[in-house]
CSV table of C-alpha atoms in Angstrom, one decimal:
chain,number,residue,atom,x,y,z
A,1,MET,CA,107.2,53.1,25.5
A,2,LYS,CA,110.7,52.2,26.7
A,3,PRO,CA,112.9,51.3,23.7
A,4,ARG,CA,114.1,47.8,23.4
A,5,GLN,CA,117.6,47.2,24.7
A,6,LEU,CA,120.0,46.3,22.0
A,7,SER,CA,121.8,43.0,22.0
A,8,TYR,CA,125.4,42.9,20.8
A,9,LEU,CA,124.3,40.3,18.3
A,10,ASP,CA,121.8,42.8,16.9
A,11,LEU,CA,124.6,45.1,15.7
A,12,GLU,CA,125.7,44.4,12.2
A,13,GLU,CA,129.4,44.7,11.5
A,14,PRO,CA,129.2,48.1,9.6
A,15,LEU,CA,127.3,49.6,12.6
A,16,LEU,CA,129.9,48.4,15.0
A,17,HIS,CA,132.5,50.2,13.0
A,18,ARG,CA,130.4,53.4,13.2
A,19,LEU,CA,130.3,53.4,17.0
A,20,PRO,CA,132.5,56.1,18.5
A,21,LEU,CA,136.0,54.7,18.9
A,22,ARG,CA,136.9,56.9,21.8
A,23,GLU,CA,133.7,56.3,23.7
A,24,GLN,CA,134.2,54.8,27.2
A,25,PRO,CA,132.5,51.5,28.0
A,26,VAL,CA,130.4,53.2,30.7
A,27,GLN,CA,129.1,55.7,28.1
A,28,ARG,CA,128.4,52.8,25.6
A,29,ILE,CA,126.4,50.9,28.3
A,30,GLU,CA,124.4,54.1,29.1
A,31,ARG,CA,123.6,54.7,25.4
A,32,LEU,CA,122.9,51.2,24.2
A,33,GLY,CA,122.6,48.9,27.2
A,34,GLU,CA,124.9,46.4,28.8
A,35,CYS,CA,124.0,43.7,26.2
A,36,ALA,CA,125.4,45.9,23.4
A,37,VAL,CA,129.0,46.0,24.6
A,38,ALA,CA,131.8,43.7,23.6
A,39,THR,CA,133.5,41.3,26.1
A,40,THR,CA,136.6,43.5,26.2
A,41,GLU,CA,134.4,46.5,27.2
A,42,VAL,CA,132.7,44.5,30.0
A,43,LEU,CA,136.1,43.5,31.3
A,44,ALA,CA,137.3,47.1,31.0
A,45,VAL,CA,134.4,48.3,33.3
A,46,LEU,CA,135.2,45.6,35.9
A,47,ILE,CA,139.0,46.4,35.8
A,48,GLY,CA,138.7,50.2,35.8
A,49,GLY,CA,141.7,52.5,35.6
A,50,ARG,CA,143.0,54.9,33.0
A,51,ARG,CA,144.1,52.2,30.4
A,52,GLN,CA,141.2,49.9,31.0
A,53,MET,CA,140.4,49.0,27.3
A,54,GLU,CA,144.1,48.3,26.5
A,55,THR,CA,144.4,46.1,29.6
A,56,SER,CA,141.2,44.1,28.8
A,57,VAL,CA,142.3,43.4,25.3
A,58,LYS,CA,145.7,42.3,26.6
A,59,LEU,CA,144.1,40.0,29.1
A,60,LEU,CA,142.1,38.2,26.5
A,61,GLU,CA,145.1,37.9,24.2
A,62,THR,CA,147.2,36.5,27.1
A,63,PHE,CA,144.7,33.9,28.3
A,64,GLY,CA,143.1,33.1,24.9
A,65,SER,CA,139.5,32.9,26.0
A,66,LEU,CA,137.0,34.1,28.7
A,67,PRO,CA,136.8,30.6,30.4
A,68,ALA,CA,140.6,30.5,30.6
A,69,LEU,CA,140.6,34.0,32.1
A,70,ALA,CA,138.0,32.8,34.6
A,71,ARG,CA,140.3,29.9,35.6
A,72,ALA,CA,143.4,32.1,36.1
A,73,SER,CA,144.6,32.5,39.7
A,74,PHE,CA,145.0,35.8,41.6
A,75,HIS,CA,148.8,35.6,41.1
A,76,GLU,CA,148.5,34.8,37.3
A,77,LEU,CA,146.3,37.8,36.8
A,78,GLN,CA,148.8,40.0,38.7
A,79,GLU,CA,151.6,38.7,36.5
A,80,ALA,CA,149.5,39.7,33.5
A,81,GLY,CA,149.6,43.3,34.7
A,82,LEU,CA,146.7,43.8,37.0
A,83,GLY,CA,146.9,45.4,40.4
A,84,LYS,CA,145.4,43.7,43.5
A,85,VAL,CA,142.3,45.9,43.4
A,86,ALA,CA,141.7,45.2,39.7
A,87,VAL,CA,142.1,41.5,40.2
A,88,ALA,CA,139.7,41.5,43.1
A,89,ARG,CA,137.1,43.4,41.0
A,90,LEU,CA,137.5,41.0,38.1
A,91,LYS,CA,137.3,37.9,40.3
A,92,ALA,CA,134.2,39.4,42.1
A,93,GLY,CA,132.5,40.1,38.8
A,94,LEU,CA,133.1,36.6,37.4
A,95,GLU,CA,131.9,35.1,40.6
A,96,LEU,CA,128.7,37.2,40.7
A,97,GLY,CA,128.0,36.1,37.1
A,98,ARG,CA,128.5,32.4,38.1
A,99,ARG,CA,126.1,32.8,41.1
A,100,LEU,CA,123.5,34.6,39.1
A,101,SER,CA,123.5,31.9,36.4
A,102,GLN,CA,122.3,29.4,39.0
A,103,TYR,CA,119.1,31.3,39.6
A,104,GLN,CA,116.0,30.4,37.7
A,105,LYS,CA,112.4,31.6,37.9
A,106,ASP,CA,111.7,28.6,40.1
A,107,ASP,CA,113.9,28.3,43.2
A,108,LYS,CA,114.0,24.6,42.6
A,109,PRO,CA,115.0,24.0,38.9
A,110,GLN,CA,113.5,21.0,37.3
A,111,ILE,CA,115.5,18.3,35.5
A,112,THR,CA,113.7,17.1,32.4
A,113,THR,CA,116.6,16.5,30.0
A,114,PRO,CA,120.4,15.8,30.2
A,115,ALA,CA,120.9,19.4,29.0
A,116,ASP,CA,119.3,20.6,32.2
A,117,VAL,CA,121.9,18.7,34.2
A,118,TRP,CA,124.7,20.2,32.1
A,119,ASP,CA,123.4,23.7,32.5
A,120,LEU,CA,123.2,23.3,36.3
A,121,LEU,CA,126.6,21.7,36.8
A,122,TRP,CA,128.5,23.8,34.3
A,123,ALA,CA,127.3,26.9,36.1
A,124,GLU,CA,128.2,25.4,39.5
A,125,MET,CA,131.8,24.6,38.2
A,126,GLY,CA,132.2,28.2,37.1
A,127,MET,CA,131.8,27.3,33.4
A,128,THR,CA,135.2,25.7,33.4
A,129,LEU,CA,136.3,22.1,33.4
A,130,PRO,CA,138.0,21.2,36.7
A,131,GLU,CA,141.6,20.0,36.5
A,132,GLN,CA,140.8,17.1,38.7
A,133,GLU,CA,138.0,14.6,38.2
A,134,GLN,CA,134.8,15.3,40.2
A,135,LEU,CA,131.8,13.2,41.0
A,136,TRP,CA,128.5,15.1,41.5
A,137,ILE,CA,125.1,13.9,42.8
A,138,ILE,CA,122.0,15.9,42.1
A,139,LEU,CA,119.2,15.2,44.6
A,140,LEU,CA,115.6,15.3,43.2
A,141,ASN,CA,112.1,15.2,44.6
A,142,THR,CA,109.1,13.4,43.1
A,143,ARG,CA,108.7,16.0,40.4
A,144,ASN,CA,112.4,15.9,39.5
A,145,ARG,CA,113.0,19.3,41.0
A,146,VAL,CA,116.5,19.9,42.5
A,147,ILE,CA,116.5,19.8,46.3
A,148,GLY,CA,120.2,19.4,46.7
A,149,LEU,CA,123.6,19.3,44.9
A,150,GLN,CA,126.6,17.5,46.3
A,151,MET,CA,130.2,17.1,45.0
A,152,LEU,CA,131.0,13.6,46.5
A,153,TYR,CA,134.5,13.0,45.2
A,154,GLN,CA,137.4,14.9,43.7
A,155,GLY,CA,140.6,13.5,42.4
A,156,SER,CA,141.5,10.4,40.4
A,157,LEU,CA,138.6,8.0,40.5
A,158,ASN,CA,138.1,4.4,39.5
A,159,GLN,CA,135.3,1.9,39.9
A,160,SER,CA,136.5,0.5,43.3
A,161,GLN,CA,136.7,4.0,44.8
A,162,VAL,CA,133.0,4.9,44.1
A,163,ARG,CA,131.1,3.5,47.1
A,164,VAL,CA,127.5,2.9,46.4
A,165,GLY,CA,126.5,3.6,50.0
A,166,GLU,CA,128.1,7.1,49.9
A,167,VAL,CA,126.4,7.9,46.6
A,168,PHE,CA,123.0,7.3,48.1
A,169,ARG,CA,123.6,8.4,51.7
A,170,GLU,CA,122.4,12.0,51.4
A,171,ALA,CA,119.5,10.9,49.1
A,172,VAL,CA,118.3,8.5,51.7
A,173,ARG,CA,118.7,11.0,54.5
A,174,ARG,CA,116.6,13.6,52.6
A,175,ASN,CA,114.1,11.1,51.3
A,176,CYS,CA,114.8,11.8,47.7
A,177,ALA,CA,112.8,10.2,44.9
A,178,ALA,CA,115.6,10.2,42.4
A,179,ILE,CA,119.2,11.2,41.7
A,180,VAL,CA,121.3,12.1,38.8
A,181,VAL,CA,125.0,11.2,38.8
A,182,ALA,CA,127.6,13.2,36.9
A,183,HIS,CA,131.4,13.2,36.7
A,184,THR,CA,134.0,15.1,34.8
A,185,HIS,CA,136.8,13.9,32.5
A,186,PRO,CA,139.7,16.4,32.9
A,187,SER,CA,141.0,15.3,29.5
A,188,GLY,CA,138.0,17.1,28.0
A,189,ASP,CA,136.8,14.0,26.2
A,190,PRO,CA,133.4,12.8,27.6
A,191,SER,CA,133.5,9.4,26.0
A,192,PRO,CA,132.4,6.8,28.6
A,193,SER,CA,134.8,4.1,29.6
A,194,PRO,CA,133.9,0.5,30.5
A,195,GLU,CA,134.4,1.5,34.2
A,196,ASP,CA,131.9,4.3,33.8
A,197,VAL,CA,129.3,1.9,32.4
A,198,ALA,CA,130.0,-0.6,35.2
A,199,VAL,CA,129.6,2.0,37.9
A,200,THR,CA,126.3,3.1,36.3
A,201,ARG,CA,125.0,-0.4,36.3
A,202,ASP,CA,125.9,-0.9,40.0
A,203,LEU,CA,124.2,2.4,40.9
A,204,VAL,CA,121.0,1.7,39.0
A,205,ALA,CA,120.7,-1.7,40.7
A,206,ALA,CA,121.3,-0.2,44.1
A,207,GLY,CA,118.8,2.5,43.4
A,208,LYS,CA,116.1,0.0,42.7
A,209,LEU,CA,116.7,-1.7,46.0
A,210,LEU,CA,116.5,1.6,47.9
A,211,GLY,CA,113.5,2.9,45.9
A,212,ILE,CA,115.6,5.8,44.6
A,213,GLU,CA,115.7,6.0,40.8
A,214,VAL,CA,118.9,6.9,39.0
A,215,LEU,CA,117.6,9.1,36.2
A,216,ASP,CA,120.9,9.4,34.4
A,217,HIS,CA,124.7,9.4,34.6
A,218,LEU,CA,126.4,12.3,32.7
A,219,ILE,CA,130.0,12.5,31.8
A,220,ILE,CA,131.2,16.1,31.4
A,221,GLY,CA,134.0,17.1,29.2
A,222,GLN,CA,135.2,20.5,27.8
A,223,GLY,CA,132.1,22.2,26.7
A,224,ARG,CA,130.2,19.0,25.9
A,225,TRP,CA,128.7,16.0,27.7
A,226,VAL,CA,127.5,12.4,27.2
A,227,SER,CA,124.3,10.9,28.7
A,228,LEU,CA,124.8,7.2,29.5
A,229,ARG,CA,121.0,6.8,29.6
A,230,GLU,CA,120.6,8.2,26.1
A,231,ARG,CA,123.2,5.8,24.9
A,232,GLY,CA,121.7,2.9,26.8
A,233,LEU,CA,124.9,2.2,28.7
A,234,GLY,CA,124.4,0.8,32.2
A,235,PHE,CA,120.6,1.2,32.1
A,236,ALA,CA,118.4,-1.8,31.5
A,237,THR,CA,116.3,-1.4,28.3
């Protein structure tokens, strides 16, 4: 029987300290599996080079977190001490992880809770909060399975700029049964504003006329979200 692959969370602190300090990340992955290595070791493998571990630790110290590192530009990573090839490797690895996270067992993921919306969009945004406000439309079939994803607006938005016809245009063209609307708050605070509630109310009313249900409107902040349907804002009870 093939032994179960260890997870990094399976390793108690004393065991971590007993692991060979001079062991290279590649050897660690070979012995224990890729889930049993620390984030710095994963970065070291992507970066490569003679001082890969030292460089990976420095990177996390410089940028403060993995999401911040993912947001860093090519030039910023070069300023942090990486060569062009190492930056390209790191960028490619992060992008591959982002794309992989979008796949599920079913080619068309099903939206059953606001958390499903969050998982889908957070992966699509590279697990980082965009610096500019974005408005997303998730297109759904009769079983609430995703048949399309569209970023409709990017930039500073207000109620007058969100045109109902544009929100539903693709949904009508693809004969969707329902949509989910979501937008980001670059401030990181997902608390809904009066304008957010007013836009939701307008979209729900338009959806009823078109025969396309607006299942929810999510506001996405830094690592958290708010569902207006759950709060009863903009949706008739």
